[in-house]
mmCIF file of C-alpha atoms and ligand atoms in Angstrom:
data_model
loop_
_atom_site.group_PDB
_atom_site.id
_atom_site.type_symbol
_atom_site.label_atom_id
_atom_site.label_comp_id
_atom_site.label_asym_id
_atom_site.label_seq_id
_atom_site.Cartn_x
_atom_site.Cartn_y
_atom_site.Cartn_z
ATOM 1 C CA MET A 1 0.000 0.000 0.000
ATOM 2 C CA ARG A 2 1.471 3.336 -1.047
ATOM 3 C CA TYR A 3 0.414 6.518 0.660
ATOM 4 C CA THR A 4 0.633 10.258 0.042
ATOM 5 C CA ILE A 5 0.080 12.720 2.840
ATOM 6 C CA PHE A 6 -1.124 16.164 1.843
ATOM 7 C CA GLY A 7 -1.980 19.488 3.448
ATOM 8 C CA GLU A 8 -0.471 22.105 5.710
ATOM 9 C CA SER A 9 -0.857 22.764 9.412
ATOM 10 C CA HIS A 10 -2.770 26.005 8.878
ATOM 11 C CA GLY A 11 -4.460 25.253 5.544
ATOM 12 C CA PRO A 12 -8.104 24.154 5.321
ATOM 13 C CA ALA A 13 -7.381 20.441 5.811
ATOM 14 C CA ILE A 14 -4.765 17.690 5.945
ATOM 15 C CA GLY A 15 -5.218 14.193 4.612
ATOM 16 C CA VAL A 16 -3.932 11.016 3.046
ATOM 17 C CA THR A 17 -4.477 8.966 -0.094
ATOM 18 C CA LEU A 18 -3.801 5.285 0.390
ATOM 19 C CA GLU A 19 -3.480 3.121 -2.718
ATOM 20 C CA GLY A 20 -3.473 -0.656 -3.018
ATOM 21 C CA VAL A 21 -5.778 -1.254 -0.052
ATOM 22 C CA PRO A 22 -7.217 -4.787 -0.180
ATOM 23 C CA THR A 23 -10.938 -4.844 -0.991
ATOM 24 C CA GLY A 24 -13.683 -5.577 1.508
ATOM 25 C CA ILE A 25 -11.893 -4.329 4.653
ATOM 26 C CA GLU A 26 -14.500 -3.072 7.104
ATOM 27 C CA LEU A 27 -13.325 0.234 8.559
ATOM 28 C CA ASP A 28 -13.749 -0.114 12.313
ATOM 29 C CA TRP A 29 -14.470 3.509 13.230
ATOM 30 C CA ALA A 30 -14.253 3.008 16.992
ATOM 31 C CA PHE A 31 -10.709 1.685 16.484
ATOM 32 C CA ILE A 32 -9.701 4.399 13.981
ATOM 33 C CA ARG A 33 -10.984 7.167 16.286
ATOM 34 C CA SER A 34 -9.201 5.672 19.302
ATOM 35 C CA GLU A 35 -5.917 5.605 17.340
ATOM 36 C CA LEU A 36 -6.336 9.274 16.373
ATOM 37 C CA ALA A 37 -7.240 10.150 19.978
ATOM 38 C CA ARG A 38 -3.955 8.589 21.194
ATOM 39 C CA ARG A 39 -2.060 11.076 18.986
ATOM 40 C CA ALA A 40 -4.270 14.122 19.539
ATOM 41 C CA PRO A 41 -2.765 17.086 21.417
ATOM 42 C CA GLY A 42 -4.172 19.085 24.292
ATOM 43 C CA LYS A 43 -4.805 16.167 26.663
ATOM 44 C CA ASP A 44 -2.277 17.118 29.370
ATOM 45 C CA PRO A 45 0.472 19.692 30.055
ATOM 46 C CA THR A 46 3.134 17.586 28.243
ATOM 47 C CA SER A 47 1.620 18.400 24.832
ATOM 48 C CA THR A 48 0.661 21.489 22.843
ATOM 49 C CA PRO A 49 -2.654 23.026 23.987
ATOM 50 C CA ARG A 50 -3.852 23.090 20.348
ATOM 51 C CA LYS A 51 -7.169 21.191 20.325
ATOM 52 C CA GLU A 52 -8.658 19.639 17.176
ATOM 53 C CA ALA A 53 -11.417 17.084 16.674
ATOM 54 C CA ASP A 54 -9.206 15.068 14.261
ATOM 55 C CA GLU A 55 -12.325 13.587 12.680
ATOM 56 C CA PRO A 56 -11.471 11.925 9.370
ATOM 57 C CA GLU A 57 -13.864 12.306 6.454
ATOM 58 C CA VAL A 58 -13.481 9.623 3.787
ATOM 59 C CA LEU A 59 -13.838 11.005 0.258
ATOM 60 C CA SER A 60 -13.183 7.885 -1.806
ATOM 61 C CA GLY A 61 -12.394 4.184 -1.760
ATOM 62 C CA LEU A 62 -15.133 3.254 0.703
ATOM 63 C CA PHE A 63 -18.600 1.939 -0.146
ATOM 64 C CA GLU A 64 -21.167 0.692 2.370
ATOM 65 C CA GLY A 65 -18.499 0.674 5.111
ATOM 66 C CA ARG A 66 -15.954 -1.485 3.258
ATOM 67 C CA THR A 67 -12.903 -0.634 1.182
ATOM 68 C CA THR A 68 -13.386 -0.834 -2.580
ATOM 69 C CA GLY A 69 -9.709 -1.214 -3.546
ATOM 70 C CA THR A 70 -9.630 2.150 -5.343
ATOM 71 C CA PRO A 71 -7.611 4.982 -3.738
ATOM 72 C CA LEU A 72 -8.812 5.554 -0.178
ATOM 73 C CA CYS A 73 -8.706 9.291 0.522
ATOM 74 C CA ALA A 74 -9.444 10.804 3.930
ATOM 75 C CA VAL A 75 -9.290 14.436 5.036
ATOM 76 C CA ILE A 76 -9.147 15.963 8.502
ATOM 77 C CA ARG A 77 -10.207 19.617 8.739
ATOM 78 C CA ASN A 78 -7.990 22.113 10.554
ATOM 79 C CA THR A 79 -10.089 24.042 13.019
ATOM 80 C CA ASP A 80 -7.804 25.434 15.762
ATOM 81 C CA THR A 81 -5.299 27.529 13.826
ATOM 82 C CA ARG A 82 -3.661 30.781 14.952
ATOM 83 C CA SER A 83 -1.576 31.777 11.955
ATOM 84 C CA LYS A 84 -0.534 35.133 13.325
ATOM 85 C CA ASP A 85 1.715 33.372 15.838
ATOM 86 C CA TYR A 86 4.072 32.321 13.066
ATOM 87 C CA SER A 87 4.547 35.417 10.876
ATOM 88 C CA GLN A 88 8.174 36.032 11.926
ATOM 89 C CA LEU A 89 9.289 32.519 10.870
ATOM 90 C CA LYS A 90 9.348 33.409 7.180
ATOM 91 C CA ASP A 91 12.234 35.774 7.860
ATOM 92 C CA MET A 92 13.799 34.134 10.922
ATOM 93 C CA PRO A 93 14.001 30.334 10.592
ATOM 94 C CA ARG A 94 13.715 28.285 13.792
ATOM 95 C CA PRO A 95 16.906 26.412 14.678
ATOM 96 C CA GLY A 96 16.333 22.663 14.324
ATOM 97 C CA HIS A 97 13.052 23.002 12.398
ATOM 98 C CA ALA A 98 12.498 22.843 8.628
ATOM 99 C CA ASP A 99 11.713 26.555 8.084
ATOM 100 C CA TYR A 100 15.076 27.212 6.401
ATOM 101 C CA THR A 101 15.409 23.972 4.401
ATOM 102 C CA GLY A 102 11.742 24.134 3.339
ATOM 103 C CA GLN A 103 12.146 27.700 2.116
ATOM 104 C CA VAL A 104 15.293 26.837 0.118
ATOM 105 C CA ARG A 105 13.827 23.608 -1.264
ATOM 106 C CA TYR A 106 10.504 25.162 -2.372
ATOM 107 C CA GLY A 107 11.892 28.487 -3.535
ATOM 108 C CA GLY A 108 10.100 30.511 -0.863
ATOM 109 C CA TYR A 109 6.625 29.377 -1.994
ATOM 110 C CA ASN A 110 6.139 27.046 1.006
ATOM 111 C CA ASP A 111 3.324 27.669 3.507
ATOM 112 C CA TYR A 112 5.459 28.269 6.604
ATOM 113 C CA ARG A 113 2.539 28.852 8.989
ATOM 114 C CA GLY A 114 2.759 26.461 11.903
ATOM 115 C CA GLY A 115 5.502 24.491 10.132
ATOM 116 C CA GLY A 116 3.280 24.038 7.053
ATOM 117 C CA HIS A 117 3.722 20.594 5.527
ATOM 118 C CA PHE A 118 6.506 19.842 8.058
ATOM 119 C CA SER A 119 4.218 20.148 11.064
ATOM 120 C CA GLY A 120 3.749 17.265 13.493
ATOM 121 C CA ARG A 121 0.045 17.727 12.754
ATOM 122 C CA LEU A 122 0.617 15.921 9.435
ATOM 123 C CA THR A 123 1.074 12.727 11.481
ATOM 124 C CA ALA A 124 -2.726 12.613 12.061
ATOM 125 C CA PRO A 125 -3.447 11.352 8.510
ATOM 126 C CA LEU A 126 -0.485 8.975 8.880
ATOM 127 C CA VAL A 127 -2.204 7.522 11.949
ATOM 128 C CA PHE A 128 -5.404 7.123 9.887
ATOM 129 C CA ALA A 129 -3.478 5.244 7.163
ATOM 130 C CA GLY A 130 -1.715 3.184 9.820
ATOM 131 C CA ALA A 131 -5.048 2.274 11.434
ATOM 132 C CA VAL A 132 -6.260 0.935 8.064
ATOM 133 C CA ALA A 133 -2.967 -0.980 7.701
ATOM 134 C CA LYS A 134 -3.432 -2.423 11.211
ATOM 135 C CA LEU A 135 -6.930 -3.637 10.254
ATOM 136 C CA VAL A 136 -5.442 -5.324 7.157
ATOM 137 C CA LEU A 137 -2.672 -6.921 9.253
ATOM 138 C CA LYS A 138 -5.088 -8.063 11.958
ATOM 139 C CA GLU A 139 -6.814 -10.336 9.403
ATOM 140 C CA ARG A 140 -3.415 -12.024 8.967
ATOM 141 C CA GLY A 141 -2.793 -12.381 12.706
ATOM 142 C CA ILE A 142 -0.194 -9.592 12.777
ATOM 143 C CA GLY A 143 -0.087 -7.000 15.585
ATOM 144 C CA VAL A 144 1.922 -3.796 16.145
ATOM 145 C CA THR A 145 2.685 -2.380 19.599
ATOM 146 C CA ALA A 146 5.011 0.365 20.750
ATOM 147 C CA ARG A 147 6.151 1.680 24.121
ATOM 148 C CA VAL A 148 8.207 4.596 25.381
ATOM 149 C CA SER A 149 11.693 3.234 26.125
ATOM 150 C CA GLN A 150 13.435 6.490 27.024
ATOM 151 C CA ILE A 151 12.574 10.103 27.886
ATOM 152 C CA ALA A 152 15.236 12.712 28.571
ATOM 153 C CA GLY A 153 17.869 10.028 29.239
ATOM 154 C CA ILE A 154 15.634 8.030 31.653
ATOM 155 C CA GLN A 155 15.412 4.370 30.555
ATOM 156 C CA ASP A 156 11.920 2.801 30.610
ATOM 157 C CA PRO A 157 10.402 5.722 32.536
ATOM 158 C CA THR A 158 7.171 5.369 34.494
ATOM 159 C CA PRO A 159 4.433 7.765 33.279
ATOM 160 C CA GLU A 160 5.159 9.959 36.353
ATOM 161 C CA GLN A 161 8.912 10.073 35.623
ATOM 162 C CA ALA A 162 8.249 10.906 31.976
ATOM 163 C CA GLN A 163 5.811 13.685 32.870
ATOM 164 C CA ALA A 164 8.170 15.128 35.515
ATOM 165 C CA ALA A 165 11.122 15.218 33.075
ATOM 166 C CA ILE A 166 9.019 16.860 30.348
ATOM 167 C CA LEU A 167 7.529 19.475 32.687
ATOM 168 C CA ALA A 168 10.971 20.265 34.158
ATOM 169 C CA ALA A 169 12.258 21.047 30.645
ATOM 170 C CA LYS A 170 9.110 23.038 29.828
ATOM 171 C CA ALA A 171 9.566 25.119 33.014
ATOM 172 C CA GLU A 172 13.021 26.045 31.715
ATOM 173 C CA GLN A 173 11.528 27.029 28.305
ATOM 174 C CA ASP A 174 13.146 23.928 26.857
ATOM 175 C CA SER A 175 12.208 20.532 25.357
ATOM 176 C CA VAL A 176 13.346 16.896 25.605
ATOM 177 C CA GLY A 177 13.631 13.886 23.307
ATOM 178 C CA GLY A 178 13.441 10.149 23.811
ATOM 179 C CA CYS A 179 13.023 6.718 22.273
ATOM 180 C CA ILE A 180 10.169 4.423 21.293
ATOM 181 C CA ARG A 181 10.537 0.657 20.983
ATOM 182 C CA CYS A 182 8.148 -1.125 18.638
ATOM 183 C CA ALA A 183 7.413 -4.770 17.841
ATOM 184 C CA VAL A 184 5.525 -6.283 14.904
ATOM 185 C CA THR A 185 4.361 -9.745 15.968
ATOM 186 C CA GLY A 186 3.083 -12.571 13.783
ATOM 187 C CA MET A 187 5.272 -11.754 10.769
ATOM 188 C CA PRO A 188 5.868 -14.955 8.783
ATOM 189 C CA ALA A 189 9.461 -16.074 8.097
ATOM 190 C CA GLY A 190 10.884 -15.588 4.601
ATOM 191 C CA MET A 191 9.612 -12.108 3.694
ATOM 192 C CA GLY A 192 11.986 -9.476 2.245
ATOM 193 C CA ALA A 193 15.320 -9.900 0.463
ATOM 194 C CA PRO A 194 18.924 -8.856 1.053
ATOM 195 C CA ASP A 195 18.941 -6.354 -1.805
ATOM 196 C CA PHE A 196 18.596 -2.578 -1.924
ATOM 197 C CA GLY A 197 14.952 -1.514 -1.818
ATOM 198 C CA CYS A 198 13.695 -4.932 -0.707
ATOM 199 C CA ASN A 199 15.365 -5.567 2.644
ATOM 200 C CA VAL A 200 13.179 -5.471 5.719
ATOM 201 C CA GLU A 201 15.373 -3.080 7.730
ATOM 202 C CA GLY A 202 15.528 -0.695 4.760
ATOM 203 C CA ILE A 203 11.753 -0.723 4.229
ATOM 204 C CA PHE A 204 11.046 -0.070 7.910
ATOM 205 C CA SER A 205 13.666 2.702 7.981
ATOM 206 C CA GLN A 206 12.126 4.458 4.958
ATOM 207 C CA HIS A 207 8.723 4.488 6.639
ATOM 208 C CA LEU A 208 10.030 5.568 10.057
ATOM 209 C CA PHE A 209 12.200 8.404 8.742
ATOM 210 C CA ALA A 210 9.060 9.878 7.147
ATOM 211 C CA VAL A 211 7.937 10.622 10.725
ATOM 212 C CA PRO A 212 9.064 14.151 11.681
ATOM 213 C CA ALA A 213 11.667 14.407 14.472
ATOM 214 C CA VAL A 214 12.849 10.768 14.048
ATOM 215 C CA LYS A 215 16.632 10.885 13.896
ATOM 216 C CA GLY A 216 17.658 7.254 14.217
ATOM 217 C CA ILE A 217 16.500 3.646 14.079
ATOM 218 C CA ALA A 218 18.113 0.437 15.263
ATOM 219 C CA PHE A 219 16.907 -3.167 15.053
ATOM 220 C CA GLY A 220 16.942 -5.650 17.932
ATOM 221 C CA ALA A 221 19.988 -5.038 20.144
ATOM 222 C CA GLY A 222 20.888 -2.189 17.763
ATOM 223 C CA PHE A 223 23.903 -0.173 18.887
ATOM 224 C CA GLY A 224 24.228 -2.575 21.837
ATOM 225 C CA PHE A 225 25.819 -5.047 19.367
ATOM 226 C CA ALA A 226 28.994 -2.981 19.519
ATOM 227 C CA ALA A 227 29.703 -4.223 23.062
ATOM 228 C CA MET A 228 28.575 -7.847 22.562
ATOM 229 C CA ARG A 229 30.413 -11.037 21.721
ATOM 230 C CA GLY A 230 29.112 -13.247 18.901
ATOM 231 C CA SER A 231 28.235 -15.934 21.438
ATOM 232 C CA GLU A 232 26.018 -13.426 23.222
ATOM 233 C CA ALA A 233 24.591 -11.760 20.119
ATOM 234 C CA ASN A 234 23.606 -14.923 18.218
ATOM 235 C CA ASP A 235 19.980 -15.965 18.598
ATOM 236 C CA ALA A 236 19.998 -19.750 19.184
ATOM 237 C CA PHE A 237 17.441 -21.619 17.105
ATOM 238 C CA CYS A 238 14.933 -23.780 18.958
ATOM 239 C CA LEU A 239 11.638 -25.573 18.371
ATOM 240 C CA GLU A 240 8.411 -24.308 19.909
ATOM 241 C CA ASP A 241 5.341 -26.436 19.157
ATOM 242 C CA GLY A 242 7.150 -27.752 16.085
ATOM 243 C CA GLN A 243 7.885 -24.217 14.830
ATOM 244 C CA ILE A 244 11.397 -22.864 14.290
ATOM 245 C CA ARG A 245 11.966 -19.941 16.665
ATOM 246 C CA THR A 246 14.949 -18.320 18.370
ATOM 247 C CA ARG A 247 15.537 -18.224 22.143
ATOM 248 C CA THR A 248 16.493 -14.543 22.082
ATOM 249 C CA ASN A 249 15.690 -11.876 19.496
ATOM 250 C CA HIS A 250 18.820 -9.736 19.384
ATOM 251 C CA THR A 251 18.608 -9.313 15.606
ATOM 252 C CA GLY A 252 15.063 -7.953 15.810
ATOM 253 C CA GLY A 253 13.508 -10.693 13.686
ATOM 254 C CA VAL A 254 15.607 -10.026 10.577
ATOM 255 C CA ASN A 255 18.552 -11.966 9.117
ATOM 256 C CA GLY A 256 19.981 -11.040 5.727
ATOM 257 C CA GLY A 257 17.173 -8.538 5.154
ATOM 258 C CA ILE A 258 14.607 -11.364 5.479
ATOM 259 C CA THR A 259 12.146 -11.997 8.336
ATOM 260 C CA ASN A 260 12.973 -15.054 10.475
ATOM 261 C CA GLY A 261 9.522 -15.456 12.039
ATOM 262 C CA MET A 262 10.373 -13.689 15.309
ATOM 263 C CA PRO A 263 8.837 -10.253 16.041
ATOM 264 C CA VAL A 264 10.359 -7.470 13.929
ATOM 265 C CA GLU A 265 11.651 -5.222 16.725
ATOM 266 C CA PHE A 266 13.197 -1.810 16.449
ATOM 267 C CA GLU A 267 13.808 1.371 18.420
ATOM 268 C CA VAL A 268 13.563 4.917 17.074
ATOM 269 C CA VAL A 269 14.998 8.053 18.622
ATOM 270 C CA PHE A 270 13.122 11.379 18.576
ATOM 271 C CA ARG A 271 15.018 14.633 18.853
ATOM 272 C CA PRO A 272 13.877 17.221 21.423
ATOM 273 C CA THR A 273 11.111 19.420 19.951
ATOM 274 C CA PRO A 274 12.833 22.176 17.922
ATOM 275 C CA SER A 275 10.411 24.962 18.949
ATOM 276 C CA ILE A 276 11.423 26.082 22.434
ATOM 277 C CA SER A 277 10.372 29.382 23.955
ATOM 278 C CA ARG A 278 13.790 30.497 25.243
ATOM 279 C CA PRO A 279 15.566 33.014 22.981
ATOM 280 C CA GLN A 280 17.827 31.425 20.340
ATOM 281 C CA GLN A 281 20.203 32.669 17.696
ATOM 282 C CA THR A 282 19.158 32.679 14.044
ATOM 283 C CA VAL A 283 19.669 34.728 10.891
ATOM 284 C CA SER A 284 17.279 37.314 9.457
ATOM 285 C CA LEU A 285 17.020 36.204 5.818
ATOM 286 C CA SER A 286 15.814 39.630 4.606
ATOM 287 C CA ARG A 287 18.597 41.548 6.366
ATOM 288 C CA MET A 288 21.232 38.788 6.135
ATOM 289 C CA GLU A 289 22.370 39.384 9.673
ATOM 290 C CA GLU A 290 22.458 37.308 12.843
ATOM 291 C CA THR A 291 19.601 38.019 15.206
ATOM 292 C CA GLU A 292 17.755 36.636 18.227
ATOM 293 C CA LEU A 293 14.525 34.693 17.857
ATOM 294 C CA THR A 294 11.850 34.154 20.500
ATOM 295 C CA ILE A 295 9.366 31.572 19.272
ATOM 296 C CA GLU A 296 5.680 32.146 19.886
ATOM 297 C CA GLY A 297 2.854 29.722 19.266
ATOM 298 C CA ARG A 298 1.903 26.436 20.927
ATOM 299 C CA HIS A 299 4.346 23.535 20.966
ATOM 300 C CA ASP A 300 4.897 20.098 22.470
ATOM 301 C CA PRO A 301 7.727 20.175 25.056
ATOM 302 C CA CYS A 302 8.270 16.525 24.019
ATOM 303 C CA VAL A 303 6.790 14.751 21.001
ATOM 304 C CA VAL A 304 7.529 11.182 22.135
ATOM 305 C CA LEU A 305 4.300 10.430 24.034
ATOM 306 C CA ARG A 306 2.122 11.599 21.153
ATOM 307 C CA ALA A 307 4.328 9.772 18.648
ATOM 308 C CA LEU A 308 3.527 6.260 19.958
ATOM 309 C CA PRO A 309 0.584 5.657 17.564
ATOM 310 C CA VAL A 310 2.555 7.403 14.795
ATOM 311 C CA VAL A 311 5.437 4.924 15.113
ATOM 312 C CA GLU A 312 2.952 2.043 15.154
ATOM 313 C CA ALA A 313 1.282 3.477 12.022
ATOM 314 C CA ALA A 314 4.581 3.743 10.131
ATOM 315 C CA ALA A 315 5.509 0.205 11.256
ATOM 316 C CA ALA A 316 2.123 -1.174 10.124
ATOM 317 C CA LEU A 317 2.540 0.434 6.680
ATOM 318 C CA ALA A 318 6.104 -0.925 6.497
ATOM 319 C CA ALA A 319 4.896 -4.423 7.436
ATOM 320 C CA CYS A 320 2.266 -4.245 4.648
ATOM 321 C CA GLU A 321 5.049 -3.340 2.180
ATOM 322 C CA VAL A 322 7.247 -6.210 3.401
ATOM 323 C CA LEU A 323 4.278 -8.563 2.982
ATOM 324 C CA ARG A 324 3.675 -7.116 -0.496
ATOM 325 C CA ILE A 325 0.078 -6.230 0.351
ATOM 326 C CA GLY A 326 -1.369 -4.080 -2.442
HETATM 327 C C1 FMN B 401 3.554 14.068 17.016
HETATM 328 C C2 FMN B 401 4.571 15.147 16.702
HETATM 329 C C3 FMN B 401 4.350 16.441 17.185
HETATM 330 C C4 FMN B 401 5.290 17.464 16.924
HETATM 331 N N1 FMN B 401 5.060 18.701 17.453
HETATM 332 C C5 FMN B 401 5.979 19.684 17.271
HETATM 333 C C6 FMN B 401 5.815 20.978 17.869
HETATM 334 O O1 FMN B 401 4.839 21.238 18.584
HETATM 335 N N2 FMN B 401 6.778 21.906 17.628
HETATM 336 C C7 FMN B 401 7.890 21.653 16.868
HETATM 337 O O2 FMN B 401 8.730 22.527 16.705
HETATM 338 N N3 FMN B 401 8.082 20.437 16.307
HETATM 339 C C8 FMN B 401 7.164 19.454 16.484
HETATM 340 N N4 FMN B 401 7.377 18.217 15.908
HETATM 341 C C9 FMN B 401 8.640 17.963 15.198
HETATM 342 C C10 FMN B 401 8.771 18.673 13.873
HETATM 343 O O3 FMN B 401 7.665 18.402 13.041
HETATM 344 C C11 FMN B 401 10.087 18.245 13.190
HETATM 345 O O4 FMN B 401 11.153 18.314 14.075
HETATM 346 C C12 FMN B 401 10.390 19.141 11.976
HETATM 347 O O5 FMN B 401 9.457 18.881 10.950
HETATM 348 C C13 FMN B 401 11.797 18.956 11.401
HETATM 349 O O6 FMN B 401 11.970 17.646 10.956
HETATM 350 P P1 FMN B 401 13.137 16.694 11.502
HETATM 351 O O7 FMN B 401 13.174 16.885 13.008
HETATM 352 O O8 FMN B 401 12.720 15.298 11.115
HETATM 353 O O9 FMN B 401 14.406 17.136 10.853
HETATM 354 C C14 FMN B 401 6.445 17.180 16.145
HETATM 355 C C15 FMN B 401 6.640 15.878 15.643
HETATM 356 C C16 FMN B 401 5.715 14.867 15.916
HETATM 357 C C17 FMN B 401 5.964 13.477 15.396
#
């Protein structure tokens, strides 16, 4: 299934077109809405106070509640926009954000309001597409689950520790990053290939790097392999109810770019939110001189908690590609 996300943070709507969806999939709206609600902002002080209904409206590819197999297009209207907050960003790009690169890349014609097409808000339609992918995978006995594995340097934080670390950074007009660990269970062995464009790690990476603020991905033991011996790192084969399995899953379910039947497991790292309210140095593009920028507008002091369903969505779409669905 291929997807295209469209729209801008402060335009009339954002949305997604998903092609290659299998026919006859019943869209479970309670599930789709609960996935979007997991991502939605404004629930607690660790996220931006921007509040939107995030109600998807399907324009095509659905008939009498089931997918038709033609492009499935859904839009989500933008309702809580305050464009005036962002007027200075055209001239003074935010450090760490895509204001400068977007302006260079699109010749100054980009809609910079609220981050435009680079906004974290664009992950709402990704979650919609991912929810459809999850419904497709569920029919094949495949599940996708993610958890927060690090916030601000704290490993496996409790919700209280995570909230305390995020609010401490926010109080200092700052932001924090973290990691999410995700597992795709029920993947059959033998999918993928070692080659460029077909290997499982490559496909997952492509999908995960399309999520804004993701700066790294590692499979299984990941960078921990650097300190391991082969005897420790190797996943011993064993038999479980007559099925070939491995006792450990250090390689994250992939050998030679091909699934081995164990869960495909990976960790992604999210950078601290670029938009922080403390003054920062930038350059005025009109005056071509260094200047100080104080960012206004509403921002997440940490994007990791809201990104959980986004990572699962990207993983579900990656799993569909590995399985050659569509
Ligand atoms: C769920 C989510 C919410 C985000 N919210 C914000 C935000 O409020 N402010 C901000 O500056 N960046 C936010 N981001 C991150 C930016 O979109 C991202 O850093 C920017 O597009 C630059 O891309 P890059 O970090 O991948 O290089 C968010 C990302 C996600 C996934």
